[in-house]
PDB file of C-alpha atoms and ligand atoms in Angstrom:
ATOM      1  CA  MET S   1     -12.339 -24.919 -40.276  1.00 44.00           C
ATOM      2  CA  ALA S   2     -13.909 -21.445 -40.174  1.00 56.00           C
ATOM      3  CA  GLN S   3     -12.044 -18.878 -38.129  1.00 81.00           C
ATOM      4  CA  ARG S   4     -14.340 -17.432 -35.505  1.00 96.00           C
ATOM      5  CA  GLN S   5     -13.253 -14.141 -33.983  1.00 97.00           C
ATOM      6  CA  PRO S   6     -13.723 -14.346 -30.209  1.00 98.00           C
ATOM      7  CA  LEU S   7     -16.130 -11.850 -28.658  1.00 98.00           C
ATOM      8  CA  MET S   8     -16.259 -10.508 -25.111  1.00 98.00           C
ATOM      9  CA  ALA S   9     -19.578  -8.742 -24.662  1.00 98.00           C
ATOM     10  CA  GLY S  10     -20.224  -6.821 -21.448  1.00 98.00           C
ATOM     11  CA  ASN S  11     -23.852  -6.819 -20.324  1.00 98.00           C
ATOM     12  CA  TRP S  12     -24.095  -3.836 -18.015  1.00 98.00           C
ATOM     13  CA  LYS S  13     -27.700  -4.688 -17.090  1.00 98.00           C
ATOM     14  CA  MET S  14     -29.428  -1.747 -15.321  1.00 98.00           C
ATOM     15  CA  ASN S  15     -26.189  -0.143 -14.145  1.00 98.00           C
ATOM     16  CA  LEU S  16     -24.512   3.193 -14.947  1.00 98.00           C
ATOM     17  CA  ASP S  17     -26.165   6.383 -16.165  1.00 98.00           C
ATOM     18  CA  HIS S  18     -24.852   8.081 -19.293  1.00 98.00           C
ATOM     19  CA  ILE S  19     -22.234  10.082 -17.395  1.00 98.00           C
ATOM     20  CA  GLU S  20     -20.914   6.999 -15.603  1.00 98.00           C
ATOM     21  CA  ALA S  21     -21.002   5.180 -18.940  1.00 98.00           C
ATOM     22  CA  THR S  22     -18.556   7.691 -20.392  1.00 98.00           C
ATOM     23  CA  GLY S  23     -16.108   6.997 -17.572  1.00 98.00           C
ATOM     24  CA  LEU S  24     -16.313   3.224 -17.925  1.00 98.00           C
ATOM     25  CA  VAL S  25     -15.928   3.200 -21.712  1.00 98.00           C
ATOM     26  CA  GLN S  26     -12.913   5.543 -21.480  1.00 98.00           C
ATOM     27  CA  LYS S  27     -11.292   3.390 -18.794  1.00 98.00           C
ATOM     28  CA  LEU S  28     -11.980   0.260 -20.835  1.00 98.00           C
ATOM     29  CA  ALA S  29     -10.363   1.784 -23.926  1.00 98.00           C
ATOM     30  CA  TRP S  30      -7.325   2.908 -21.904  1.00 98.00           C
ATOM     31  CA  SER S  31      -7.010  -0.514 -20.264  1.00 98.00           C
ATOM     32  CA  LEU S  32      -7.133  -2.246 -23.655  1.00 98.00           C
ATOM     33  CA  ALA S  33      -4.470   0.152 -24.931  1.00 97.00           C
ATOM     34  CA  ASP S  34      -2.299  -0.491 -21.837  1.00 97.00           C
ATOM     35  CA  LEU S  35      -2.536  -4.223 -22.570  1.00 96.00           C
ATOM     36  CA  ARG S  36      -1.608  -3.479 -26.219  1.00 96.00           C
ATOM     37  CA  HIS S  37      -4.683  -5.458 -27.187  1.00 96.00           C
ATOM     38  CA  ASP S  38      -4.980  -6.329 -30.861  1.00 96.00           C
ATOM     39  CA  PRO S  39      -8.737  -6.077 -31.697  1.00 96.00           C
ATOM     40  CA  ALA S  40      -8.324  -8.707 -34.407  1.00 96.00           C
ATOM     41  CA  ARG S  41      -7.611 -11.279 -31.688  1.00 96.00           C
ATOM     42  CA  CYS S  42     -10.797 -10.620 -29.725  1.00 98.00           C
ATOM     43  CA  GLU S  43     -13.663  -8.242 -30.283  1.00 98.00           C
ATOM     44  CA  THR S  44     -14.959  -6.054 -27.437  1.00 98.00           C
ATOM     45  CA  ALA S  45     -18.576  -4.977 -27.048  1.00 98.00           C
ATOM     46  CA  VAL S  46     -20.586  -3.163 -24.394  1.00 98.00           C
ATOM     47  CA  LEU S  47     -24.331  -3.768 -24.088  1.00 98.00           C
ATOM     48  CA  VAL S  48     -25.628  -0.767 -22.268  1.00 98.00           C
ATOM     49  CA  PRO S  49     -28.919   0.660 -20.965  1.00 98.00           C
ATOM     50  CA  PHE S  50     -30.980   2.472 -23.618  1.00 98.00           C
ATOM     51  CA  THR S  51     -30.306   5.846 -21.984  1.00 98.00           C
ATOM     52  CA  ASP S  52     -26.543   5.376 -22.421  1.00 98.00           C
ATOM     53  CA  LEU S  53     -26.575   4.400 -26.075  1.00 98.00           C
ATOM     54  CA  ARG S  54     -26.237   7.806 -27.732  1.00 98.00           C
ATOM     55  CA  THR S  55     -23.457   8.884 -25.368  1.00 98.00           C
ATOM     56  CA  VAL S  56     -21.560   5.621 -25.821  1.00 98.00           C
ATOM     57  CA  GLN S  57     -21.983   5.786 -29.597  1.00 98.00           C
ATOM     58  CA  LEU S  58     -20.675   9.363 -29.859  1.00 98.00           C
ATOM     59  CA  LEU S  59     -17.742   8.646 -27.552  1.00 98.00           C
ATOM     60  CA  ILE S  60     -16.628   5.471 -29.305  1.00 98.00           C
ATOM     61  CA  GLU S  61     -17.107   6.870 -32.805  1.00 98.00           C
ATOM     62  CA  GLY S  62     -15.449  10.165 -31.878  1.00 98.00           C
ATOM     63  CA  GLU S  63     -12.423   8.557 -30.250  1.00 98.00           C
ATOM     64  CA  ARG S  64     -12.350   5.618 -32.667  1.00 98.00           C
ATOM     65  CA  TYR S  65     -12.119   3.173 -29.796  1.00 98.00           C
ATOM     66  CA  PRO S  66     -11.942  -0.484 -30.888  1.00 98.00           C
ATOM     67  CA  ILE S  67     -15.187  -1.264 -29.064  1.00 98.00           C
ATOM     68  CA  ARG S  68     -18.647  -2.015 -30.432  1.00 98.00           C
ATOM     69  CA  TRP S  69     -21.911  -1.356 -28.629  1.00 98.00           C
ATOM     70  CA  GLY S  70     -25.448  -2.555 -28.405  1.00 98.00           C
ATOM     71  CA  ALA S  71     -28.635  -2.743 -26.349  1.00 98.00           C
ATOM     72  CA  GLN S  72     -30.077  -5.289 -23.947  1.00 98.00           C
ATOM     73  CA  ASP S  73     -33.537  -5.705 -25.461  1.00 98.00           C
ATOM     74  CA  VAL S  74     -35.609  -4.737 -28.498  1.00 98.00           C
ATOM     75  CA  SER S  75     -39.299  -4.547 -29.285  1.00 98.00           C
ATOM     76  CA  VAL S  76     -40.986  -7.068 -31.561  1.00 98.00           C
ATOM     77  CA  HIS S  77     -42.766  -4.094 -33.115  1.00 98.00           C
ATOM     78  CA  GLN S  78     -41.286  -1.695 -35.604  1.00 96.00           C
ATOM     79  CA  VAL S  79     -43.240   1.472 -34.840  1.00 97.00           C
ATOM     80  CA  GLY S  80     -46.451   2.599 -33.198  1.00 98.00           C
ATOM     81  CA  ALA S  81     -48.437   2.690 -29.983  1.00 98.00           C
ATOM     82  CA  TYR S  82     -46.209   0.516 -27.813  1.00 98.00           C
ATOM     83  CA  THR S  83     -45.499   2.658 -24.776  1.00 98.00           C
ATOM     84  CA  GLY S  84     -42.083   2.120 -23.267  1.00 97.00           C
ATOM     85  CA  GLU S  85     -40.693   0.019 -26.103  1.00 98.00           C
ATOM     86  CA  VAL S  86     -37.616   0.685 -28.242  1.00 98.00           C
ATOM     87  CA  SER S  87     -37.578  -0.544 -31.828  1.00 98.00           C
ATOM     88  CA  ALA S  88     -34.906  -2.158 -33.953  1.00 98.00           C
ATOM     89  CA  PRO S  89     -34.882   0.801 -36.403  1.00 98.00           C
ATOM     90  CA  MET S  90     -34.186   3.120 -33.433  1.00 98.00           C
ATOM     91  CA  LEU S  91     -31.252   0.934 -32.357  1.00 98.00           C
ATOM     92  CA  ALA S  92     -29.989   0.721 -35.925  1.00 98.00           C
ATOM     93  CA  LYS S  93     -29.963   4.551 -36.119  1.00 98.00           C
ATOM     94  CA  LEU S  94     -27.605   4.499 -33.122  1.00 98.00           C
ATOM     95  CA  ASN S  95     -25.304   2.130 -35.032  1.00 98.00           C
ATOM     96  CA  CYS S  96     -25.850  -0.679 -32.546  1.00 98.00           C
ATOM     97  CA  ALA S  97     -23.952  -3.765 -33.660  1.00 98.00           C
ATOM     98  CA  TYR S  98     -25.685  -6.073 -31.206  1.00 98.00           C
ATOM     99  CA  VAL S  99     -28.753  -6.535 -29.079  1.00 98.00           C
ATOM    100  CA  VAL S 100     -29.245  -9.114 -26.337  1.00 98.00           C
ATOM    101  CA  VAL S 101     -32.501 -11.021 -26.646  1.00 98.00           C
ATOM    102  CA  GLY S 102     -33.958 -13.583 -24.301  1.00 98.00           C
ATOM    103  CA  HIS S 103     -31.687 -12.909 -21.345  1.00 98.00           C
ATOM    104  CA  SER S 104     -32.800 -15.088 -18.431  1.00 97.00           C
ATOM    105  CA  GLU S 105     -33.689 -11.981 -16.422  1.00 97.00           C
ATOM    106  CA  ARG S 106     -36.154 -10.957 -19.128  1.00 98.00           C
ATOM    107  CA  ARG S 107     -37.495 -14.488 -19.361  1.00 97.00           C
ATOM    108  CA  GLU S 108     -37.908 -14.566 -15.562  1.00 96.00           C
ATOM    109  CA  TYR S 109     -39.231 -11.058 -14.819  1.00 97.00           C
ATOM    110  CA  HIS S 110     -41.045 -10.299 -18.070  1.00 97.00           C
ATOM    111  CA  GLY S 111     -42.314 -13.743 -19.004  1.00 97.00           C
ATOM    112  CA  GLU S 112     -40.426 -13.835 -22.314  1.00 98.00           C
ATOM    113  CA  THR S 113     -40.922 -17.075 -24.225  1.00 98.00           C
ATOM    114  CA  ASP S 114     -38.819 -18.660 -26.970  1.00 98.00           C
ATOM    115  CA  GLN S 115     -41.474 -17.498 -29.445  1.00 98.00           C
ATOM    116  CA  LEU S 116     -41.149 -13.871 -28.354  1.00 98.00           C
ATOM    117  CA  VAL S 117     -37.353 -14.113 -28.318  1.00 98.00           C
ATOM    118  CA  ASN S 118     -37.502 -15.503 -31.857  1.00 98.00           C
ATOM    119  CA  ALA S 119     -39.640 -12.540 -32.970  1.00 98.00           C
ATOM    120  CA  LYS S 120     -37.216 -10.087 -31.352  1.00 98.00           C
ATOM    121  CA  ALA S 121     -34.245 -11.759 -33.028  1.00 98.00           C
ATOM    122  CA  LYS S 122     -36.004 -11.454 -36.393  1.00 98.00           C
ATOM    123  CA  GLN S 123     -36.619  -7.744 -35.800  1.00 98.00           C
ATOM    124  CA  ALA S 124     -32.945  -7.189 -35.014  1.00 98.00           C
ATOM    125  CA  LEU S 125     -31.775  -9.182 -38.035  1.00 98.00           C
ATOM    126  CA  GLY S 126     -34.190  -7.315 -40.284  1.00 98.00           C
ATOM    127  CA  HIS S 127     -32.458  -4.076 -39.332  1.00 98.00           C
ATOM    128  CA  GLY S 128     -28.846  -5.173 -39.574  1.00 98.00           C
ATOM    129  CA  ILE S 129     -28.295  -5.777 -35.861  1.00 98.00           C
ATOM    130  CA  GLN S 130     -26.833  -9.086 -34.682  1.00 98.00           C
ATOM    131  CA  PRO S 131     -28.959 -10.586 -31.905  1.00 98.00           C
ATOM    132  CA  ILE S 132     -27.099 -12.224 -29.049  1.00 98.00           C
ATOM    133  CA  ILE S 133     -29.730 -14.831 -28.203  1.00 98.00           C
ATOM    134  CA  CYS S 134     -29.533 -16.257 -24.693  1.00 98.00           C
ATOM    135  CA  VAL S 135     -30.454 -19.808 -23.770  1.00 98.00           C
ATOM    136  CA  GLY S 136     -29.757 -21.765 -20.612  1.00 98.00           C
ATOM    137  CA  GLU S 137     -31.233 -24.070 -18.030  1.00 97.00           C
ATOM    138  CA  LYS S 138     -32.266 -23.428 -14.439  1.00 96.00           C
ATOM    139  CA  LEU S 139     -30.726 -25.331 -11.555  1.00 95.00           C
ATOM    140  CA  ALA S 140     -33.474 -27.983 -11.354  1.00 95.00           C
ATOM    141  CA  VAL S 141     -32.908 -28.948 -14.989  1.00 96.00           C
ATOM    142  CA  ARG S 142     -29.142 -29.139 -14.447  1.00 95.00           C
ATOM    143  CA  GLN S 143     -29.659 -31.295 -11.355  1.00 93.00           C
ATOM    144  CA  SER S 144     -31.852 -33.696 -13.318  1.00 95.00           C
ATOM    145  CA  GLY S 145     -29.135 -33.954 -15.993  1.00 96.00           C
ATOM    146  CA  ASP S 146     -31.449 -32.741 -18.760  1.00 97.00           C
ATOM    147  CA  GLN S 147     -29.509 -29.579 -19.633  1.00 97.00           C
ATOM    148  CA  VAL S 148     -28.584 -30.525 -23.195  1.00 98.00           C
ATOM    149  CA  ALA S 149     -32.099 -31.552 -24.227  1.00 98.00           C
ATOM    150  CA  PHE S 150     -33.580 -28.495 -22.533  1.00 98.00           C
ATOM    151  CA  VAL S 151     -31.201 -26.022 -24.167  1.00 98.00           C
ATOM    152  CA  LEU S 152     -31.552 -27.630 -27.600  1.00 98.00           C
ATOM    153  CA  GLY S 153     -35.323 -27.221 -27.274  1.00 98.00           C
ATOM    154  CA  GLN S 154     -34.741 -23.511 -26.648  1.00 98.00           C
ATOM    155  CA  VAL S 155     -32.366 -23.321 -29.627  1.00 98.00           C
ATOM    156  CA  ASP S 156     -35.022 -24.851 -31.897  1.00 98.00           C
ATOM    157  CA  GLY S 157     -37.543 -22.295 -30.648  1.00 98.00           C
ATOM    158  CA  VAL S 158     -35.416 -19.178 -30.883  1.00 98.00           C
ATOM    159  CA  LEU S 159     -34.105 -20.028 -34.372  1.00 98.00           C
ATOM    160  CA  ALA S 160     -37.472 -21.151 -35.797  1.00 98.00           C
ATOM    161  CA  GLY S 161     -38.204 -19.854 -39.265  1.00 98.00           C
ATOM    162  CA  LEU S 162     -34.864 -18.101 -39.771  1.00 98.00           C
ATOM    163  CA  GLN S 163     -33.416 -18.208 -43.263  1.00 97.00           C
ATOM    164  CA  PRO S 164     -29.793 -19.371 -43.482  1.00 98.00           C
ATOM    165  CA  ASP S 165     -28.582 -15.832 -44.281  1.00 97.00           C
ATOM    166  CA  GLU S 166     -30.317 -14.641 -41.101  1.00 97.00           C
ATOM    167  CA  ALA S 167     -29.041 -17.494 -38.937  1.00 98.00           C
ATOM    168  CA  ALA S 168     -25.508 -16.729 -40.109  1.00 98.00           C
ATOM    169  CA  ASN S 169     -25.754 -13.379 -38.293  1.00 98.00           C
ATOM    170  CA  VAL S 170     -26.949 -14.761 -34.991  1.00 98.00           C
ATOM    171  CA  ILE S 171     -24.782 -15.145 -31.898  1.00 98.00           C
ATOM    172  CA  LEU S 172     -25.957 -17.687 -29.332  1.00 98.00           C
ATOM    173  CA  ALA S 173     -25.084 -17.294 -25.659  1.00 98.00           C
ATOM    174  CA  TYR S 174     -25.287 -20.328 -23.407  1.00 98.00           C
ATOM    175  CA  GLU S 175     -26.004 -18.931 -19.966  1.00 98.00           C
ATOM    176  CA  PRO S 176     -26.891 -21.505 -17.316  1.00 97.00           C
ATOM    177  CA  VAL S 177     -29.274 -19.547 -15.112  1.00 95.00           C
ATOM    178  CA  TRP S 178     -27.768 -20.965 -11.924  1.00 94.00           C
ATOM    179  CA  ALA S 179     -24.405 -19.432 -12.868  1.00 93.00           C
ATOM    180  CA  ILE S 180     -25.584 -15.882 -13.619  1.00 92.00           C
ATOM    181  CA  GLY S 181     -24.567 -13.389 -10.969  1.00 87.00           C
ATOM    182  CA  THR S 182     -24.007 -16.170  -8.438  1.00 89.00           C
ATOM    183  CA  GLY S 183     -20.237 -16.542  -8.591  1.00 86.00           C
ATOM    184  CA  GLN S 184     -20.876 -20.188  -9.442  1.00 86.00           C
ATOM    185  CA  VAL S 185     -19.265 -20.563 -12.854  1.00 84.00           C
ATOM    186  CA  ALA S 186     -19.938 -23.638 -14.979  1.00 88.00           C
ATOM    187  CA  THR S 187     -16.898 -25.851 -15.365  1.00 95.00           C
ATOM    188  CA  PRO S 188     -15.204 -25.583 -18.756  1.00 97.00           C
ATOM    189  CA  ALA S 189     -16.457 -29.124 -19.454  1.00 97.00           C
ATOM    190  CA  ASP S 190     -20.051 -28.115 -18.574  1.00 96.00           C
ATOM    191  CA  ALA S 191     -19.800 -25.132 -20.923  1.00 97.00           C
ATOM    192  CA  GLN S 192     -18.290 -27.228 -23.703  1.00 98.00           C
ATOM    193  CA  GLU S 193     -20.909 -29.967 -23.379  1.00 98.00           C
ATOM    194  CA  VAL S 194     -23.765 -27.576 -24.083  1.00 98.00           C
ATOM    195  CA  CYS S 195     -21.971 -25.229 -26.509  1.00 98.00           C
ATOM    196  CA  GLY S 196     -20.837 -28.245 -28.555  1.00 98.00           C
ATOM    197  CA  ALA S 197     -24.375 -29.635 -28.603  1.00 98.00           C
ATOM    198  CA  ILE S 198     -25.698 -26.241 -29.723  1.00 98.00           C
ATOM    199  CA  ARG S 199     -23.242 -26.158 -32.636  1.00 98.00           C
ATOM    200  CA  SER S 200     -24.255 -29.667 -33.695  1.00 98.00           C
ATOM    201  CA  ARG S 201     -27.929 -28.689 -33.587  1.00 98.00           C
ATOM    202  CA  VAL S 202     -27.253 -25.585 -35.699  1.00 98.00           C
ATOM    203  CA  ALA S 203     -25.492 -27.858 -38.212  1.00 98.00           C
ATOM    204  CA  GLU S 204     -28.610 -30.046 -38.364  1.00 98.00           C
ATOM    205  CA  LEU S 205     -30.963 -27.073 -38.675  1.00 98.00           C
ATOM    206  CA  PHE S 206     -28.904 -25.201 -41.283  1.00 98.00           C
ATOM    207  CA  SER S 207     -25.539 -26.571 -42.433  1.00 98.00           C
ATOM    208  CA  ALA S 208     -22.202 -27.693 -41.070  1.00 98.00           C
ATOM    209  CA  GLN S 209     -20.566 -24.692 -42.694  1.00 97.00           C
ATOM    210  CA  LEU S 210     -22.956 -22.239 -41.050  1.00 98.00           C
ATOM    211  CA  ALA S 211     -22.521 -23.949 -37.688  1.00 98.00           C
ATOM    212  CA  GLN S 212     -18.740 -23.719 -37.967  1.00 98.00           C
ATOM    213  CA  SER S 213     -18.852 -19.972 -38.485  1.00 97.00           C
ATOM    214  CA  LEU S 214     -21.478 -19.230 -35.795  1.00 98.00           C
ATOM    215  CA  ARG S 215     -20.198 -17.680 -32.591  1.00 98.00           C
ATOM    216  CA  ILE S 216     -21.362 -19.299 -29.360  1.00 98.00           C
ATOM    217  CA  LEU S 217     -20.668 -17.481 -26.104  1.00 98.00           C
ATOM    218  CA  TYR S 218     -20.685 -18.740 -22.538  1.00 98.00           C
ATOM    219  CA  GLY S 219     -22.191 -16.566 -19.804  1.00 97.00           C
ATOM    220  CA  GLY S 220     -22.406 -16.968 -16.031  1.00 96.00           C
ATOM    221  CA  SER S 221     -19.882 -15.584 -13.521  1.00 94.00           C
ATOM    222  CA  ALA S 222     -17.128 -15.395 -16.141  1.00 96.00           C
ATOM    223  CA  LYS S 223     -14.149 -13.329 -15.006  1.00 96.00           C
ATOM    224  CA  ALA S 224     -10.438 -12.910 -15.686  1.00 96.00           C
ATOM    225  CA  SER S 225      -9.525 -15.804 -13.397  1.00 95.00           C
ATOM    226  CA  ASN S 226     -11.648 -18.371 -15.246  1.00 96.00           C
ATOM    227  CA  ILE S 227     -11.829 -17.045 -18.803  1.00 97.00           C
ATOM    228  CA  VAL S 228      -8.686 -18.770 -20.088  1.00 97.00           C
ATOM    229  CA  ASP S 229     -10.004 -22.253 -19.278  1.00 97.00           C
ATOM    230  CA  LEU S 230     -13.421 -21.439 -20.722  1.00 97.00           C
ATOM    231  CA  MET S 231     -11.883 -20.073 -23.931  1.00 97.00           C
ATOM    232  CA  ALA S 232      -9.770 -23.202 -24.289  1.00 96.00           C
ATOM    233  CA  GLN S 233     -12.941 -25.143 -25.085  1.00 97.00           C
ATOM    234  CA  PRO S 234     -13.362 -25.727 -28.814  1.00 97.00           C
ATOM    235  CA  ASP S 235     -16.970 -24.534 -29.011  1.00 98.00           C
ATOM    236  CA  VAL S 236     -16.732 -21.510 -26.688  1.00 98.00           C
ATOM    237  CA  ASP S 237     -16.097 -18.408 -28.797  1.00 98.00           C
ATOM    238  CA  GLY S 238     -16.319 -15.758 -26.130  1.00 98.00           C
ATOM    239  CA  ALA S 239     -18.350 -14.682 -23.150  1.00 98.00           C
ATOM    240  CA  LEU S 240     -21.379 -12.646 -22.231  1.00 98.00           C
ATOM    241  CA  VAL S 241     -20.123 -10.962 -19.090  1.00 98.00           C
ATOM    242  CA  GLY S 242     -22.284  -9.314 -16.442  1.00 97.00           C
ATOM    243  CA  GLY S 243     -20.668  -8.227 -13.173  1.00 97.00           C
ATOM    244  CA  ALA S 244     -17.059  -8.343 -14.349  1.00 98.00           C
ATOM    245  CA  SER S 245     -17.828  -6.044 -17.293  1.00 98.00           C
ATOM    246  CA  LEU S 246     -18.481  -3.181 -14.863  1.00 98.00           C
ATOM    247  CA  GLN S 247     -14.799  -3.193 -13.876  1.00 98.00           C
ATOM    248  CA  ALA S 248     -12.802  -1.778 -16.760  1.00 98.00           C
ATOM    249  CA  GLU S 249      -9.451  -3.388 -15.985  1.00 98.00           C
ATOM    250  CA  GLU S 250     -10.949  -6.785 -15.219  1.00 98.00           C
ATOM    251  CA  PHE S 251     -13.010  -6.768 -18.400  1.00 98.00           C
ATOM    252  CA  ALA S 252     -10.034  -5.605 -20.495  1.00 98.00           C
ATOM    253  CA  ARG S 253      -8.006  -8.526 -19.144  1.00 97.00           C
ATOM    254  CA  MET S 254     -10.785 -10.880 -20.221  1.00 98.00           C
ATOM    255  CA  VAL S 255     -10.733  -9.381 -23.716  1.00 98.00           C
ATOM    256  CA  ALA S 256      -6.966  -9.904 -23.793  1.00 97.00           C
ATOM    257  CA  PHE S 257      -7.363 -13.457 -22.470  1.00 95.00           C
ATOM    258  CA  GLN S 258      -4.690 -14.804 -24.807  1.00 91.00           C
ATOM    259  CA  THR S 259      -2.086 -12.865 -22.809  1.00 90.00           C
ATOM    260  CA  LEU S 260      -3.268 -14.370 -19.501  1.00 85.00           C
ATOM    261  CA  ALA S 261      -2.607 -17.972 -20.427  1.00 71.00           C
TER     262      ALA S 261
HETATM  263  C1  PEP D 301     -25.200 -11.930 -17.605  1.00 63.25           C
HETATM  264  O1  PEP D 301     -25.807 -11.012 -17.102  1.00 63.25           O
HETATM  265  O2  PEP D 301     -25.468 -12.294 -18.764  1.00 63.25           O
HETATM  266  C2  PEP D 301     -24.153 -12.599 -16.833  1.00 63.25           C
HETATM  267  C3  PEP D 301     -23.532 -13.626 -17.354  1.00 63.25           C
HETATM  268  O3  PEP D 301     -23.889 -12.093 -15.597  1.00 63.25           O
HETATM  269  P1  PEP D 301     -22.637 -12.498 -14.627  1.00 63.25           P
HETATM  270  O4  PEP D 301     -21.409 -12.481 -15.499  1.00 63.25           O
HETATM  271  O5  PEP D 301     -22.619 -11.420 -13.594  1.00 63.25           O
HETATM  272  O6  PEP D 301     -22.925 -13.845 -14.098  1.00 63.25           O
END
């Protein structure tokens, strides 16, 4: 079976200016060093506001911290009269490894559809940036028991038209909307049910081999106290972490989850 390197990706959302960002990245690097974290065992990434990107890039590259970085959104356009937007080529110039697309907050507050998320993912892939594509059901869907069908519909939409070599560079994040920022984490079994179904659907859409190498993250109130059980699930390859990623020591402990068990 393909070896998938776990990934803990911190989504800072609209928190921390570029000066505060310096402090958090330094503390995170020191905390990882204190824990003697081996980056080969779990990758660390920070997904920061646009205004922090250049500072975070220069700091991490300068200090050679074992941390990667990325943005939280990208335009579907490459260049031109699109006031307020930031393009994939601009993010690529800042050596972004990742960009989040289709986060539930963007779907909710900016009306983003699966079609738009798909176009954003294609932009990122076209410029060498791995999109972390978010999917996940709202509470009403979970309560009706339709979460798997709903999420697989989103997966079909966000991956539509991708070539296998593009799909191989995608990361999918299953983020049940009712668990984001609420403190109400999905049970490990809930996370596994949907992440496993996503992997099976990717196998149908592309190939079993591609599906086995694709990283699928869980997101929604993940923290150091619940990460070990989540990571014990066979189809959970890491986490997209909001609130807990703003606390350096807590986030570092999540990255080093193998030592918590
Ligand atoms: C998120 O923003 O993607 C997220 C999962 O947030 P939290 O960890 O705070 O629930």
